[in-house]
PDB file of N, CA and C and ligand atoms in Angstrom:
ATOM      1  N   MET A 106      17.275 149.845 131.487  1.00 79.00           N
ATOM      2  CA  MET A 106      16.779 150.730 132.558  1.00 79.00           C
ATOM      3  C   MET A 106      17.350 150.265 133.903  1.00 79.00           C
ATOM      4  N   HIS A 107      17.867 151.205 134.693  1.00 82.00           N
ATOM      5  CA  HIS A 107      18.445 150.876 135.995  1.00 82.00           C
ATOM      6  C   HIS A 107      17.567 151.417 137.122  1.00 82.00           C
ATOM      7  N   ASP A 108      17.550 150.682 138.235  1.00 94.00           N
ATOM      8  CA  ASP A 108      16.743 151.118 139.378  1.00 94.00           C
ATOM      9  C   ASP A 108      17.482 152.191 140.185  1.00 94.00           C
ATOM     10  N   VAL A 109      18.845 152.071 140.230  1.00 97.00           N
ATOM     11  CA  VAL A 109      19.631 152.984 141.061  1.00 97.00           C
ATOM     12  C   VAL A 109      20.830 153.496 140.272  1.00 97.00           C
ATOM     13  N   LEU A 110      21.122 154.772 140.412  1.00 98.00           N
ATOM     14  CA  LEU A 110      22.331 155.341 139.830  1.00 98.00           C
ATOM     15  C   LEU A 110      23.316 155.596 140.971  1.00 98.00           C
ATOM     16  N   VAL A 111      24.471 154.913 140.936  1.00 98.00           N
ATOM     17  CA  VAL A 111      25.497 155.086 141.962  1.00 98.00           C
ATOM     18  C   VAL A 111      26.513 156.087 141.421  1.00 98.00           C
ATOM     19  N   ILE A 112      26.723 157.166 142.130  1.00 98.00           N
ATOM     20  CA  ILE A 112      27.671 158.193 141.688  1.00 98.00           C
ATOM     21  C   ILE A 112      28.959 158.050 142.488  1.00 98.00           C
ATOM     22  N   GLY A 113      30.039 157.681 141.800  1.00 95.00           N
ATOM     23  CA  GLY A 113      31.345 157.489 142.440  1.00 95.00           C
ATOM     24  C   GLY A 113      31.723 156.035 142.471  1.00 95.00           C
ATOM     25  N   ALA A 114      32.844 155.697 141.819  1.00 91.00           N
ATOM     26  CA  ALA A 114      33.303 154.300 141.744  1.00 91.00           C
ATOM     27  C   ALA A 114      34.458 154.038 142.699  1.00 91.00           C
ATOM     28  N   GLY A 115      34.433 154.700 143.855  1.00 89.00           N
ATOM     29  CA  GLY A 115      35.395 154.393 144.909  1.00 89.00           C
ATOM     30  C   GLY A 115      34.892 153.189 145.696  1.00 89.00           C
ATOM     31  N   PRO A 116      35.552 152.841 146.792  1.00 87.00           N
ATOM     32  CA  PRO A 116      35.121 151.689 147.593  1.00 87.00           C
ATOM     33  C   PRO A 116      33.663 151.789 148.054  1.00 87.00           C
ATOM     34  N   THR A 117      33.210 152.988 148.426  1.00 92.00           N
ATOM     35  CA  THR A 117      31.820 153.133 148.898  1.00 92.00           C
ATOM     36  C   THR A 117      30.832 152.812 147.773  1.00 92.00           C
ATOM     37  N   GLY A 118      31.052 153.411 146.610  1.00 94.00           N
ATOM     38  CA  GLY A 118      30.154 153.191 145.478  1.00 94.00           C
ATOM     39  C   GLY A 118      30.169 151.748 145.001  1.00 94.00           C
ATOM     40  N   LEU A 119      31.382 151.149 144.934  1.00 91.00           N
ATOM     41  CA  LEU A 119      31.489 149.767 144.447  1.00 91.00           C
ATOM     42  C   LEU A 119      30.846 148.792 145.431  1.00 91.00           C
ATOM     43  N   THR A 120      31.023 149.049 146.738  1.00 89.00           N
ATOM     44  CA  THR A 120      30.414 148.169 147.738  1.00 89.00           C
ATOM     45  C   THR A 120      28.887 148.285 147.688  1.00 89.00           C
ATOM     46  N   LEU A 121      28.412 149.510 147.534  1.00 93.00           N
ATOM     47  CA  LEU A 121      26.968 149.711 147.404  1.00 93.00           C
ATOM     48  C   LEU A 121      26.445 148.951 146.185  1.00 93.00           C
ATOM     49  N   ALA A 122      27.155 149.071 145.062  1.00 94.00           N
ATOM     50  CA  ALA A 122      26.715 148.414 143.826  1.00 94.00           C
ATOM     51  C   ALA A 122      26.686 146.887 143.992  1.00 94.00           C
ATOM     52  N   ILE A 123      27.723 146.327 144.635  1.00 90.00           N
ATOM     53  CA  ILE A 123      27.751 144.873 144.860  1.00 90.00           C
ATOM     54  C   ILE A 123      26.533 144.444 145.683  1.00 90.00           C
ATOM     55  N   ASN A 124      26.247 145.227 146.736  1.00 90.00           N
ATOM     56  CA  ASN A 124      25.113 144.861 147.599  1.00 90.00           C
ATOM     57  C   ASN A 124      23.777 145.015 146.880  1.00 90.00           C
ATOM     58  N   LEU A 125      23.649 146.025 146.055  1.00 94.00           N
ATOM     59  CA  LEU A 125      22.414 146.193 145.280  1.00 94.00           C
ATOM     60  C   LEU A 125      22.213 144.996 144.353  1.00 94.00           C
ATOM     61  N   LEU A 126      23.296 144.605 143.654  1.00 93.00           N
ATOM     62  CA  LEU A 126      23.197 143.485 142.718  1.00 93.00           C
ATOM     63  C   LEU A 126      22.876 142.183 143.446  1.00 93.00           C
ATOM     64  N   ARG A 127      23.462 142.023 144.647  1.00 90.00           N
ATOM     65  CA  ARG A 127      23.170 140.824 145.445  1.00 90.00           C
ATOM     66  C   ARG A 127      21.688 140.738 145.799  1.00 90.00           C
ATOM     67  N   HIS A 128      21.018 141.886 145.846  1.00 92.00           N
ATOM     68  CA  HIS A 128      19.584 141.905 146.147  1.00 92.00           C
ATOM     69  C   HIS A 128      18.762 142.089 144.861  1.00 92.00           C
ATOM     70  N   ASP A 129      19.402 141.757 143.731  1.00 95.00           N
ATOM     71  CA  ASP A 129      18.733 141.828 142.416  1.00 95.00           C
ATOM     72  C   ASP A 129      18.203 143.220 142.083  1.00 95.00           C
ATOM     73  N   ILE A 130      18.903 144.227 142.592  1.00 96.00           N
ATOM     74  CA  ILE A 130      18.536 145.602 142.235  1.00 96.00           C
ATOM     75  C   ILE A 130      19.543 146.080 141.196  1.00 96.00           C
ATOM     76  N   ASN A 131      19.025 146.388 140.043  1.00 96.00           N
ATOM     77  CA  ASN A 131      19.839 146.799 138.914  1.00 96.00           C
ATOM     78  C   ASN A 131      20.432 148.190 139.144  1.00 96.00           C
ATOM     79  N   CYS A 132      21.725 148.362 138.886  1.00 97.00           N
ATOM     80  CA  CYS A 132      22.281 149.697 139.083  1.00 97.00           C
ATOM     81  C   CYS A 132      23.328 150.030 138.023  1.00 97.00           C
ATOM     82  N   LYS A 133      23.597 151.306 137.906  1.00 97.00           N
ATOM     83  CA  LYS A 133      24.632 151.789 137.000  1.00 97.00           C
ATOM     84  C   LYS A 133      25.562 152.661 137.836  1.00 97.00           C
ATOM     85  N   ILE A 134      26.889 152.496 137.607  1.00 96.00           N
ATOM     86  CA  ILE A 134      27.866 153.305 138.347  1.00 96.00           C
ATOM     87  C   ILE A 134      28.462 154.323 137.386  1.00 96.00           C
ATOM     88  N   ILE A 135      28.551 155.579 137.825  1.00 96.00           N
ATOM     89  CA  ILE A 135      29.257 156.582 137.030  1.00 96.00           C
ATOM     90  C   ILE A 135      30.309 157.251 137.907  1.00 96.00           C
ATOM     91  N   ASP A 136      31.367 157.726 137.277  1.00 94.00           N
ATOM     92  CA  ASP A 136      32.411 158.433 138.013  1.00 94.00           C
ATOM     93  C   ASP A 136      32.917 159.576 137.152  1.00 94.00           C
ATOM     94  N   LYS A 137      33.253 160.678 137.788  1.00 93.00           N
ATOM     95  CA  LYS A 137      33.720 161.831 137.006  1.00 93.00           C
ATOM     96  C   LYS A 137      35.110 161.582 136.423  1.00 93.00           C
ATOM     97  N   ARG A 138      35.842 160.613 137.026  1.00 89.00           N
ATOM     98  CA  ARG A 138      37.170 160.292 136.494  1.00 89.00           C
ATOM     99  C   ARG A 138      37.048 159.179 135.474  1.00 89.00           C
ATOM    100  N   SER A 139      37.803 159.305 134.375  1.00 85.00           N
ATOM    101  CA  SER A 139      37.728 158.270 133.342  1.00 85.00           C
ATOM    102  C   SER A 139      38.654 157.105 133.675  1.00 85.00           C
ATOM    103  N   THR A 140      39.621 157.324 134.576  1.00 78.00           N
ATOM    104  CA  THR A 140      40.510 156.247 134.984  1.00 78.00           C
ATOM    105  C   THR A 140      40.638 156.264 136.501  1.00 78.00           C
ATOM    106  N   HIS A 141      40.877 155.097 137.093  1.00 64.00           N
ATOM    107  CA  HIS A 141      41.002 155.061 138.545  1.00 64.00           C
ATOM    108  C   HIS A 141      42.437 154.926 138.997  1.00 64.00           C
ATOM    109  N   LYS A 142      43.370 155.164 138.078  1.00 73.00           N
ATOM    110  CA  LYS A 142      44.775 155.096 138.464  1.00 73.00           C
ATOM    111  C   LYS A 142      45.097 156.290 139.359  1.00 73.00           C
ATOM    112  N   SER A 143      45.779 156.020 140.437  1.00 75.00           N
ATOM    113  CA  SER A 143      46.134 157.070 141.379  1.00 75.00           C
ATOM    114  C   SER A 143      47.646 157.063 141.540  1.00 75.00           C
ATOM    115  N   SER A 144      48.216 158.219 141.810  1.00 79.00           N
ATOM    116  CA  SER A 144      49.677 158.272 141.935  1.00 79.00           C
ATOM    117  C   SER A 144      50.144 157.699 143.275  1.00 79.00           C
ATOM    118  N   GLU A 145      49.249 157.661 144.272  1.00 80.00           N
ATOM    119  CA  GLU A 145      49.640 157.072 145.560  1.00 80.00           C
ATOM    120  C   GLU A 145      48.634 155.999 145.980  1.00 80.00           C
ATOM    121  N   SER A 146      49.115 155.082 146.824  1.00 79.00           N
ATOM    122  CA  SER A 146      48.217 154.037 147.313  1.00 79.00           C
ATOM    123  C   SER A 146      47.248 154.636 148.316  1.00 79.00           C
ATOM    124  N   LYS A 147      45.979 154.249 148.211  1.00 80.00           N
ATOM    125  CA  LYS A 147      44.988 154.706 149.182  1.00 80.00           C
ATOM    126  C   LYS A 147      44.431 153.527 149.973  1.00 80.00           C
ATOM    127  N   ALA A 148      45.062 152.375 149.842  1.00 80.00           N
ATOM    128  CA  ALA A 148      44.576 151.207 150.581  1.00 80.00           C
ATOM    129  C   ALA A 148      45.678 150.170 150.746  1.00 80.00           C
ATOM    130  N   ILE A 149      46.734 150.553 151.463  1.00 82.00           N
ATOM    131  CA  ILE A 149      47.807 149.592 151.726  1.00 82.00           C
ATOM    132  C   ILE A 149      47.298 148.523 152.699  1.00 82.00           C
ATOM    133  N   THR A 150      46.524 148.959 153.683  1.00 86.00           N
ATOM    134  CA  THR A 150      46.029 148.009 154.682  1.00 86.00           C
ATOM    135  C   THR A 150      44.514 147.841 154.566  1.00 86.00           C
ATOM    136  N   VAL A 151      44.065 146.656 154.902  1.00 88.00           N
ATOM    137  CA  VAL A 151      42.631 146.367 154.924  1.00 88.00           C
ATOM    138  C   VAL A 151      42.326 145.844 156.324  1.00 88.00           C
ATOM    139  N   ASN A 152      41.426 146.500 157.037  1.00 86.00           N
ATOM    140  CA  ASN A 152      41.218 146.111 158.437  1.00 86.00           C
ATOM    141  C   ASN A 152      40.217 144.966 158.592  1.00 86.00           C
ATOM    142  N   ALA A 153      40.083 144.488 159.833  1.00 89.00           N
ATOM    143  CA  ALA A 153      39.261 143.308 160.112  1.00 89.00           C
ATOM    144  C   ALA A 153      37.788 143.536 159.754  1.00 89.00           C
ATOM    145  N   ALA A 154      37.299 144.743 159.994  1.00 92.00           N
ATOM    146  CA  ALA A 154      35.889 145.030 159.691  1.00 92.00           C
ATOM    147  C   ALA A 154      35.620 144.902 158.195  1.00 92.00           C
ATOM    148  N   THR A 155      36.599 145.344 157.387  1.00 90.00           N
ATOM    149  CA  THR A 155      36.437 145.226 155.933  1.00 90.00           C
ATOM    150  C   THR A 155      36.452 143.751 155.522  1.00 90.00           C
ATOM    151  N   LEU A 156      37.336 142.962 156.163  1.00 92.00           N
ATOM    152  CA  LEU A 156      37.390 141.528 155.850  1.00 92.00           C
ATOM    153  C   LEU A 156      36.065 140.844 156.201  1.00 92.00           C
ATOM    154  N   LYS A 157      35.437 141.287 157.289  1.00 94.00           N
ATOM    155  CA  LYS A 157      34.125 140.731 157.671  1.00 94.00           C
ATOM    156  C   LYS A 157      33.102 141.005 156.573  1.00 94.00           C
ATOM    157  N   LEU A 158      33.154 142.230 156.069  1.00 90.00           N
ATOM    158  CA  LEU A 158      32.242 142.610 154.994  1.00 90.00           C
ATOM    159  C   LEU A 158      32.505 141.747 153.759  1.00 90.00           C
ATOM    160  N   TYR A 159      33.790 141.552 153.423  1.00 90.00           N
ATOM    161  CA  TYR A 159      34.152 140.709 152.280  1.00 90.00           C
ATOM    162  C   TYR A 159      33.662 139.277 152.495  1.00 90.00           C
ATOM    163  N   HIS A 160      33.702 138.820 153.748  1.00 94.00           N
ATOM    164  CA  HIS A 160      33.201 137.485 154.066  1.00 94.00           C
ATOM    165  C   HIS A 160      31.717 137.391 153.701  1.00 94.00           C
ATOM    166  N   HIS A 161      30.945 138.395 154.091  1.00 90.00           N
ATOM    167  CA  HIS A 161      29.510 138.400 153.793  1.00 90.00           C
ATOM    168  C   HIS A 161      29.255 138.471 152.292  1.00 90.00           C
ATOM    169  N   LEU A 162      30.177 139.112 151.584  1.00 87.00           N
ATOM    170  CA  LEU A 162      30.025 139.217 150.127  1.00 87.00           C
ATOM    171  C   LEU A 162      30.525 137.959 149.418  1.00 87.00           C
ATOM    172  N   GLY A 163      31.160 137.055 150.181  1.00 90.00           N
ATOM    173  CA  GLY A 163      31.647 135.790 149.600  1.00 90.00           C
ATOM    174  C   GLY A 163      32.947 135.931 148.828  1.00 90.00           C
ATOM    175  N   ILE A 164      33.718 136.986 149.108  1.00 90.00           N
ATOM    176  CA  ILE A 164      34.955 137.205 148.343  1.00 90.00           C
ATOM    177  C   ILE A 164      36.195 137.170 149.218  1.00 90.00           C
ATOM    178  N   VAL A 165      36.048 136.885 150.523  1.00 94.00           N
ATOM    179  CA  VAL A 165      37.190 137.015 151.423  1.00 94.00           C
ATOM    180  C   VAL A 165      38.319 136.036 151.090  1.00 94.00           C
ATOM    181  N   ASP A 166      37.996 134.783 150.731  1.00 96.00           N
ATOM    182  CA  ASP A 166      39.050 133.793 150.451  1.00 96.00           C
ATOM    183  C   ASP A 166      39.882 134.207 149.241  1.00 96.00           C
ATOM    184  N   LYS A 167      39.191 134.610 148.179  1.00 94.00           N
ATOM    185  CA  LYS A 167      39.882 135.054 146.968  1.00 94.00           C
ATOM    186  C   LYS A 167      40.765 136.275 147.281  1.00 94.00           C
ATOM    187  N   PHE A 168      40.237 137.156 148.086  1.00 90.00           N
ATOM    188  CA  PHE A 168      40.962 138.377 148.441  1.00 90.00           C
ATOM    189  C   PHE A 168      42.223 138.039 149.240  1.00 90.00           C
ATOM    190  N   LEU A 169      42.100 137.165 150.243  1.00 93.00           N
ATOM    191  CA  LEU A 169      43.242 136.807 151.083  1.00 93.00           C
ATOM    192  C   LEU A 169      44.308 136.050 150.300  1.00 93.00           C
ATOM    193  N   GLU A 170      43.853 135.235 149.350  1.00 94.00           N
ATOM    194  CA  GLU A 170      44.782 134.494 148.488  1.00 94.00           C
ATOM    195  C   GLU A 170      45.752 135.441 147.778  1.00 94.00           C
ATOM    196  N   ARG A 171      45.224 136.584 147.355  1.00 92.00           N
ATOM    197  CA  ARG A 171      46.028 137.533 146.567  1.00 92.00           C
ATOM    198  C   ARG A 171      46.724 138.574 147.432  1.00 92.00           C
ATOM    199  N   GLY A 172      46.369 138.634 148.698  1.00 89.00           N
ATOM    200  CA  GLY A 172      46.921 139.658 149.570  1.00 89.00           C
ATOM    201  C   GLY A 172      48.158 139.191 150.309  1.00 89.00           C
ATOM    202  N   CYS A 173      48.714 140.080 151.081  1.00 88.00           N
ATOM    203  CA  CYS A 173      49.892 139.775 151.892  1.00 88.00           C
ATOM    204  C   CYS A 173      49.477 139.992 153.356  1.00 88.00           C
ATOM    205  N   ILE A 174      49.466 138.923 154.125  1.00 86.00           N
ATOM    206  CA  ILE A 174      49.001 139.032 155.508  1.00 86.00           C
ATOM    207  C   ILE A 174      50.112 139.588 156.395  1.00 86.00           C
ATOM    208  N   VAL A 175      49.818 140.693 157.077  1.00 85.00           N
ATOM    209  CA  VAL A 175      50.795 141.356 157.943  1.00 85.00           C
ATOM    210  C   VAL A 175      50.361 141.133 159.382  1.00 85.00           C
ATOM    211  N   ASN A 176      51.219 140.512 160.168  1.00 87.00           N
ATOM    212  CA  ASN A 176      50.856 140.218 161.558  1.00 87.00           C
ATOM    213  C   ASN A 176      51.235 141.334 162.521  1.00 87.00           C
ATOM    214  N   ASP A 177      52.299 142.077 162.215  1.00 88.00           N
ATOM    215  CA  ASP A 177      52.741 143.150 163.105  1.00 88.00           C
ATOM    216  C   ASP A 177      53.055 144.413 162.304  1.00 88.00           C
ATOM    217  N   ILE A 178      52.737 145.548 162.895  1.00 85.00           N
ATOM    218  CA  ILE A 178      53.130 146.827 162.293  1.00 85.00           C
ATOM    219  C   ILE A 178      53.808 147.658 163.379  1.00 85.00           C
ATOM    220  N   TYR A 179      54.972 148.207 163.065  1.00 92.00           N
ATOM    221  CA  TYR A 179      55.672 149.088 164.002  1.00 92.00           C
ATOM    222  C   TYR A 179      55.640 150.506 163.433  1.00 92.00           C
ATOM    223  N   VAL A 180      55.111 151.438 164.201  1.00 91.00           N
ATOM    224  CA  VAL A 180      55.028 152.824 163.734  1.00 91.00           C
ATOM    225  C   VAL A 180      56.063 153.661 164.474  1.00 91.00           C
ATOM    226  N   HIS A 181      56.906 154.364 163.705  1.00 92.00           N
ATOM    227  CA  HIS A 181      57.940 155.206 164.310  1.00 92.00           C
ATOM    228  C   HIS A 181      57.632 156.663 164.049  1.00 92.00           C
TER     229      HIS A 181
HETATM  230  C1  LIG B 293      46.938 158.844 150.910  1.00 87.82           C
HETATM  231  C2  LIG B 293      45.810 157.952 151.394  1.00 87.82           C
HETATM  232  C3  LIG B 293      46.114 156.688 151.923  1.00 87.82           C
HETATM  233  C4  LIG B 293      45.086 155.837 152.391  1.00 87.82           C
HETATM  234  N1  LIG B 293      45.408 154.602 152.868  1.00 87.82           N
HETATM  235  C5  LIG B 293      44.424 153.749 153.258  1.00 87.82           C
HETATM  236  C6  LIG B 293      44.742 152.420 153.702  1.00 87.82           C
HETATM  237  O1  LIG B 293      45.888 152.003 153.735  1.00 87.82           O
HETATM  238  N2  LIG B 293      43.710 151.619 154.096  1.00 87.82           N
HETATM  239  C7  LIG B 293      42.399 152.039 154.055  1.00 87.82           C
HETATM  240  O2  LIG B 293      41.515 151.258 154.402  1.00 87.82           O
HETATM  241  N3  LIG B 293      42.084 153.293 153.626  1.00 87.82           N
HETATM  242  C8  LIG B 293      43.040 154.151 153.230  1.00 87.82           C
HETATM  243  N4  LIG B 293      42.719 155.408 152.794  1.00 87.82           N
HETATM  244  C9  LIG B 293      41.312 155.807 152.828  1.00 87.82           C
HETATM  245  C10 LIG B 293      40.534 155.231 151.649  1.00 87.82           C
HETATM  246  O3  LIG B 293      41.219 155.456 150.439  1.00 87.82           O
HETATM  247  C11 LIG B 293      39.187 155.930 151.652  1.00 87.82           C
HETATM  248  O4  LIG B 293      38.543 155.635 152.883  1.00 87.82           O
HETATM  249  C12 LIG B 293      38.322 155.468 150.512  1.00 87.82           C
HETATM  250  O5  LIG B 293      38.922 155.758 149.259  1.00 87.82           O
HETATM  251  C13 LIG B 293      36.969 156.164 150.596  1.00 87.82           C
HETATM  252  O6  LIG B 293      36.169 155.616 149.590  1.00 87.82           O
HETATM  253  P1  LIG B 293      34.987 156.418 148.971  1.00 87.82           P
HETATM  254  O7  LIG B 293      34.369 155.537 147.916  1.00 87.82           O
HETATM  255  O8  LIG B 293      34.064 156.899 150.059  1.00 87.82           O
HETATM  256  O9  LIG B 293      35.613 157.748 148.342  1.00 87.82           O
HETATM  257  P2  LIG B 293      36.657 157.857 147.134  1.00 87.82           P
HETATM  258  O10 LIG B 293      37.642 156.735 147.113  1.00 87.82           O
HETATM  259  O11 LIG B 293      37.151 159.266 147.216  1.00 87.82           O
HETATM  260  O12 LIG B 293      35.737 157.688 145.850  1.00 87.82           O
HETATM  261  C14 LIG B 293      34.803 158.668 145.479  1.00 87.82           C
HETATM  262  C15 LIG B 293      34.645 158.584 143.966  1.00 87.82           C
HETATM  263  O13 LIG B 293      33.561 159.437 143.586  1.00 87.82           O
HETATM  264  C16 LIG B 293      33.940 160.176 142.436  1.00 87.82           C
HETATM  265  N5  LIG B 293      33.145 161.400 142.448  1.00 87.82           N
HETATM  266  C17 LIG B 293      33.167 162.375 143.384  1.00 87.82           C
HETATM  267  N6  LIG B 293      32.288 163.327 143.075  1.00 87.82           N
HETATM  268  C18 LIG B 293      31.688 162.947 141.913  1.00 87.82           C
HETATM  269  C19 LIG B 293      30.680 163.528 141.092  1.00 87.82           C
HETATM  270  N7  LIG B 293      30.099 164.728 141.409  1.00 87.82           N
HETATM  271  N8  LIG B 293      30.273 162.870 139.976  1.00 87.82           N
HETATM  272  C20 LIG B 293      30.866 161.657 139.648  1.00 87.82           C
HETATM  273  N9  LIG B 293      31.836 161.064 140.399  1.00 87.82           N
HETATM  274  C21 LIG B 293      32.237 161.712 141.520  1.00 87.82           C
HETATM  275  C22 LIG B 293      35.442 160.403 142.571  1.00 87.82           C
HETATM  276  O14 LIG B 293      36.065 160.596 141.320  1.00 87.82           O
HETATM  277  C23 LIG B 293      35.898 159.080 143.220  1.00 87.82           C
HETATM  278  O15 LIG B 293      36.294 158.129 142.259  1.00 87.82           O
HETATM  279  C24 LIG B 293      43.710 156.285 152.330  1.00 87.82           C
HETATM  280  C25 LIG B 293      43.412 157.549 151.793  1.00 87.82           C
HETATM  281  C26 LIG B 293      44.440 158.380 151.326  1.00 87.82           C
HETATM  282  C27 LIG B 293      44.085 159.733 150.723  1.00 87.82           C
END
């Protein structure tokens, strides 16, 4: 039995689920798509606010280890 049903396994749904579990609230995630493979990237960059959130979730170090840190971006 689950306390919360999270609909959508995108970043919003997954972040909600992580936070629910951190507060010992049992949840189930469902998504209308059977696979999350996408033909285009929807998250090339991760901004500072997201990194702050990852810090609170205790995953920022692991995330940065696997990421590529970009110091400058030039837009033409
Ligand atoms: C081309 C592109 C490039 C992008 N690049 C970046 C980037 O570089 N950096 C960045 O930070 N952001 C980027 N974004 C934005 C980022 O992808 C979105 O902000 C993010 O995906 C939003 O997350 P979400 O969970 O709210 O929605 P979504 O990622 O859309 O997830 C919603 C999920 O809910 C499911 N769903 C919807 N309705 C139902 C239903 N009725 N029943 C069951 N499941 C359902 C969908 O299948 C989907 O899996 C980009 C977006 C696009 C389109």
